[in-house]
XYZ file of C-alpha atoms in Angstrom:
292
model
C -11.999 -9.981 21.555
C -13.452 -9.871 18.255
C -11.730 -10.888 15.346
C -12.995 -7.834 12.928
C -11.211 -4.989 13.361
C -12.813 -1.377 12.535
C -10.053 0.807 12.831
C -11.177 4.652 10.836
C -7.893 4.237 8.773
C -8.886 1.275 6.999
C -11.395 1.661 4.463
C -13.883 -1.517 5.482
C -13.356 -3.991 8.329
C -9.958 -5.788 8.718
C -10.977 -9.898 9.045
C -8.160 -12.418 10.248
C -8.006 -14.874 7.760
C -6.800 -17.714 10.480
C -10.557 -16.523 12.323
C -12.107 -17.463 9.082
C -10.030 -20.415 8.695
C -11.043 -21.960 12.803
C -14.416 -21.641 11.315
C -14.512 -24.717 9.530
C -16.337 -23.193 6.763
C -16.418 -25.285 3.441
C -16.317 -22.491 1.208
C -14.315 -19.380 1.215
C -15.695 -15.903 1.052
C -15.896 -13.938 -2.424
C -13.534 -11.518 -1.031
C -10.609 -14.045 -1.239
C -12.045 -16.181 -4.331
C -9.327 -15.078 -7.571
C -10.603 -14.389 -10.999
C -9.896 -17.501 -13.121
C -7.000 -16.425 -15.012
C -5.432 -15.544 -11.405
C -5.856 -18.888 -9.328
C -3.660 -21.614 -9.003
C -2.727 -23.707 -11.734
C -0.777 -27.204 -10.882
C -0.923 -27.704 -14.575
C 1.588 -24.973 -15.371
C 4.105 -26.293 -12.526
C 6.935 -27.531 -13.334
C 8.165 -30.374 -10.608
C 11.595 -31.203 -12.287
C 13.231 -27.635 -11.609
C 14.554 -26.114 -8.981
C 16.150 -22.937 -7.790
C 20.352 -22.860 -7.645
C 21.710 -23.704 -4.143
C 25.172 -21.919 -3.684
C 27.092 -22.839 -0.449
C 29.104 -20.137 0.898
C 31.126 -22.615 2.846
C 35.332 -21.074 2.080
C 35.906 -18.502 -0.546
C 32.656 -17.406 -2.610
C 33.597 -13.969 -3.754
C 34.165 -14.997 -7.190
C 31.544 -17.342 -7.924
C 30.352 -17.791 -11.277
C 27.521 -19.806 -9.641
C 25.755 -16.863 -8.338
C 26.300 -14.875 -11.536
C 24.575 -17.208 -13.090
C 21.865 -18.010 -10.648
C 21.136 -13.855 -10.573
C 21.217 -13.992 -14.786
C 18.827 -17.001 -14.751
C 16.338 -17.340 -12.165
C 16.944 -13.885 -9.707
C 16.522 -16.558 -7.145
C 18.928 -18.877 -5.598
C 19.351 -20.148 -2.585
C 22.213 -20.564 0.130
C 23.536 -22.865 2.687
C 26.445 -22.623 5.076
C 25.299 -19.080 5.578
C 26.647 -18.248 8.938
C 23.275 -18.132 10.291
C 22.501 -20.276 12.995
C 20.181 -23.322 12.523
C 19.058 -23.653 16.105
C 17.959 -20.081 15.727
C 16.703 -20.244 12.431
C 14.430 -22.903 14.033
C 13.618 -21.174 17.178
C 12.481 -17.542 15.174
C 10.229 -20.020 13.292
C 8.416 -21.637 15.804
C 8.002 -18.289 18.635
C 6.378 -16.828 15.145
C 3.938 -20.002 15.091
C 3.511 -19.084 18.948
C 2.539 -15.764 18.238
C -0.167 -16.454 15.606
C -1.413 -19.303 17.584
C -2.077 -17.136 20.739
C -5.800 -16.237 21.721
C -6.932 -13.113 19.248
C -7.058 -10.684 21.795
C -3.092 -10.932 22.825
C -2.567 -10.266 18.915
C -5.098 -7.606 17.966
C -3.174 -5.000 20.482
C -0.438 -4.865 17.398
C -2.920 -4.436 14.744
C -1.778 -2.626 12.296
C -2.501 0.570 10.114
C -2.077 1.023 6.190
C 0.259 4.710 7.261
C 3.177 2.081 7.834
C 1.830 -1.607 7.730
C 3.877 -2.200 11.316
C 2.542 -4.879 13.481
C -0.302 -7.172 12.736
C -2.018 -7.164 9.477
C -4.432 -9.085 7.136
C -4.307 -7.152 4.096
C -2.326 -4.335 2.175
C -3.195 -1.299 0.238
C -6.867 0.434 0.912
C -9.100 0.125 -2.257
C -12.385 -0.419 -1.228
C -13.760 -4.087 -2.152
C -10.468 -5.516 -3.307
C -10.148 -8.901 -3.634
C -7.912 -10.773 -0.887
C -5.084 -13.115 -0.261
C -5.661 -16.007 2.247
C -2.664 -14.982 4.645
C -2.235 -12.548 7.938
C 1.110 -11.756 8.178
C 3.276 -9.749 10.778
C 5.769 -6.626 9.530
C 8.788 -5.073 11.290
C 11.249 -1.913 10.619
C 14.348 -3.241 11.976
C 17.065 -0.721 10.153
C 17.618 2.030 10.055
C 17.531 2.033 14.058
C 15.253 5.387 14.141
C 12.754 3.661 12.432
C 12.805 1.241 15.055
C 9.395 0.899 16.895
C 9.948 -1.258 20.033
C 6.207 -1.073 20.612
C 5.387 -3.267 18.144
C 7.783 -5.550 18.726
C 5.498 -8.535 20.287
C 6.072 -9.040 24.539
C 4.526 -12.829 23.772
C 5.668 -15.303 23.701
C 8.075 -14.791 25.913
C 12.060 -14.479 24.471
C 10.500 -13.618 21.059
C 11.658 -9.645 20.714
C 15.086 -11.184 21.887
C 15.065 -14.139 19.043
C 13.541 -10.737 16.622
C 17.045 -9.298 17.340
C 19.627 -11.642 17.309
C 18.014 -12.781 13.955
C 17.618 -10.149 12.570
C 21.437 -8.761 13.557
C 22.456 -12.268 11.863
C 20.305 -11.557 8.755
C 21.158 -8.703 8.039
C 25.053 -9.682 8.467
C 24.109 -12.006 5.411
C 22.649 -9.615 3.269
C 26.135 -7.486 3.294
C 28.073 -10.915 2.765
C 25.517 -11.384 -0.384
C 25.832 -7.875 -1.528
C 29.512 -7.751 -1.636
C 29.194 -11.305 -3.578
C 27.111 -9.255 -5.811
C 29.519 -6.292 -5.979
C 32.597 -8.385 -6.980
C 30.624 -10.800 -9.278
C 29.354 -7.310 -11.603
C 33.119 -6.120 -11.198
C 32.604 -3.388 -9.011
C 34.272 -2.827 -5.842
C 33.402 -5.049 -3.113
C 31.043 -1.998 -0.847
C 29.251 -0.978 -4.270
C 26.097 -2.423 -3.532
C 26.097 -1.753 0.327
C 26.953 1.972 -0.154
C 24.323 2.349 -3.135
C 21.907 1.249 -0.169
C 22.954 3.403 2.467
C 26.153 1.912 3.719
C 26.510 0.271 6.908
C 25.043 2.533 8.940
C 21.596 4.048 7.068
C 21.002 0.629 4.998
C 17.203 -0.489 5.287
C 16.193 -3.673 6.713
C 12.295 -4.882 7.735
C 10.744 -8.226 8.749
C 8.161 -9.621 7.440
C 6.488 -12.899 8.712
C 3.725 -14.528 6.424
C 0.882 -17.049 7.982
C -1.251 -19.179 6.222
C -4.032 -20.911 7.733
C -5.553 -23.576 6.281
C -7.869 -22.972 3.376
C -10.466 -25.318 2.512
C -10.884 -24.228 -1.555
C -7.512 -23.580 -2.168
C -7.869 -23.547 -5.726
C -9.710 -20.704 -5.619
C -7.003 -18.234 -4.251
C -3.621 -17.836 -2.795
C -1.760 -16.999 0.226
C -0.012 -14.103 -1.726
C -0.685 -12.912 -5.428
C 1.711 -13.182 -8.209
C 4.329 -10.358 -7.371
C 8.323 -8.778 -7.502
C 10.062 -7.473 -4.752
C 10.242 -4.159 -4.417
C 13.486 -3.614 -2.459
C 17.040 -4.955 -3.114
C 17.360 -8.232 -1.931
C 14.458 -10.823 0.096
C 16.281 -13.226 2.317
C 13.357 -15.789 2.785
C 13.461 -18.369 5.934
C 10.709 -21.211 4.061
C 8.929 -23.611 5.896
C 10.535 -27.105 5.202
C 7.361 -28.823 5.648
C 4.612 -27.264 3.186
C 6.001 -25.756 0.190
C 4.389 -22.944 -1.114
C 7.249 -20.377 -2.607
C 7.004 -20.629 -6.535
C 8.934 -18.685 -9.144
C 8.152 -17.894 -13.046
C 10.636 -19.194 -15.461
C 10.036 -18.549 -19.114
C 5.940 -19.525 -19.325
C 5.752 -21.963 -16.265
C 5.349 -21.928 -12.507
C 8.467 -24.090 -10.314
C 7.785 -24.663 -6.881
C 10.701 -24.159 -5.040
C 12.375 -27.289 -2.927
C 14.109 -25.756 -0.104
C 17.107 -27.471 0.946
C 17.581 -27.703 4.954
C 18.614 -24.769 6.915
C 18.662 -22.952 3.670
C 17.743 -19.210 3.348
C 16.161 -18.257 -0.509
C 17.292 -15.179 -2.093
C 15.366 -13.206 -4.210
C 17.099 -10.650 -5.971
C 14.469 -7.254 -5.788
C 13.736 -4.442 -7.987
C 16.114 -2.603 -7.136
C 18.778 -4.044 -7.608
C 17.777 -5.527 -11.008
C 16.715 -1.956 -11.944
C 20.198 -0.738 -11.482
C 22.693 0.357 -14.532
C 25.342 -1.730 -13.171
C 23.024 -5.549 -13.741
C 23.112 -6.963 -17.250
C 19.523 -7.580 -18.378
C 18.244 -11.432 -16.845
C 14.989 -13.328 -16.742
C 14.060 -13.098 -13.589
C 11.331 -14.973 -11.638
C 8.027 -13.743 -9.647
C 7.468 -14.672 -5.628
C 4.400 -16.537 -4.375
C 4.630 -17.264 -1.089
C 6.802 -17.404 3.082
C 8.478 -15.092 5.821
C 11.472 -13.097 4.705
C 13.613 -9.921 5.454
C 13.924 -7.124 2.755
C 16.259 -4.795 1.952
């Protein structure tokens, strides 16, 4: 099967970037090529830095580490989770599975821009825009009638079973983080949860970010400067290419995950809220993640 898709609700034809990439092309098309001020600049990187790392190993509810680390950076990240490693592991490489399968196994959960479930290669719909150099694959996982078991990939085999025990484990997380949250702005320890929904109607999606490699990658990203929308990302990284980098004051830090670590950005949302005390907050780059 092709890999150019012409469905009627995208505006132009939908290209896999990882098609463009098996190419072996030397140059990358003008579609994904970034206006100067916009490409990567290893110049403004700072390689000293790094994000907080808070272990939630014993009794974390009162940590003045994460207040700070939310004040600071909006990003930290966390170890001694409860998440296993084995599965964090396995979820990563049944995704690598998935994108490495032949085209045609893939393009039958291509995706649409009326809810961006399944396969994709670009978002929004203007005409002409100019790209990032990623495919990525995106999930509704809460609330449960948004679930669409359709798109859940049948191959490989055992991934929609890895999708949901990692996702149940996630998401177990991102309560544990949002009562941290709660009790560290002095509010009651459900604040946060109920202001999302509560247990039962909170909103949870999956998002899985690929990207091939990219022979002028000075010339454009995997994923454009941005802020989370939603409450809180919990991002799974790849421990062996780093790519995630957040803004601090005028510079760029690329983050050094620490093993079996998840990184926590703290969304919109959330920092939007009357009850957070006004922070400097950084900007996401890059990897595969679950929103709330």
């Amino acid at each position: 099967m092709s890999s150019t898709v012409v469905p009627s609700d995208w505006p132009e034809p939908i290209i896999r970037v990882q098609s463009l990439s098996a190419m072996g092309m030397d140059t990358i098309p003008d579609r994904y090529v970034k206006v100067p001020a916009a490409r990567p600049s290893l110049g403004s990187v700072s390689s000293d830095l790094n994000i907080p790392i808070i272990d939630l190993l014993g009794d974390v509810m009162r940590n003045e580490y994460v207040s700070e680390a939310c004040r600071e950076w909006g990003f930290f990240q966390v170890v001694n989770h409860g998440v296993s490693p084995e599965l964090m592991i396995r979820a990563q490489q049944l995704w690598r599975d998935f994108f490495n399968q032949p085209m045609d196994l893939k393009q039958a959960y291509a995706n649409s821009p009326n809810t961006y479930e399944g396969y994709g290669s670009r978002l929004g719909v203007e005409k002409g825009a100019i790209l990032d150099w990623s495919d990525y694959y995106f999930l509704h996982y809460l609330p449960c009638n948004l679930r669409d078991f359709t798109k859940w990939p049948a191959l490989p085999n055992s991934l929609r079973e890895v999708i949901a025990e990692y996702s149940e484990q996630v998401v177990r997380l991102g309560g544990v983080l949002l009562k941290i949250l709660s009790i560290n702005l002095g509010l009651k320890e459900d604040f946060l949860q109920n202001a999302f929904g509560g247990l039962n109607n909170v909103g949870a999606c999956l998002r899985v970010n690929f990207y091939p490699k990219c022979p002028q990658p000075d010339l454009t990203l995997g994923l454009s400067p941005h802020s989370d929308p939603g409450g809180m990302t919990i991002l799974l990284p790849d421990q062996h290419v780093p790519g995630l980098q957040v803004r601090r004051d005028d510079g760029w830090i690329t983050v050094k995950p620490a093993p079996h670590a998840f990184i926590v950005n703290i969304g919109d949302q959330i920092q939007s809220g009357p009850w957070w005390p006004t922070f400097q907050a950084g900007l996401e780059n890059t990897n595969s993640s679950h929103l709330f």
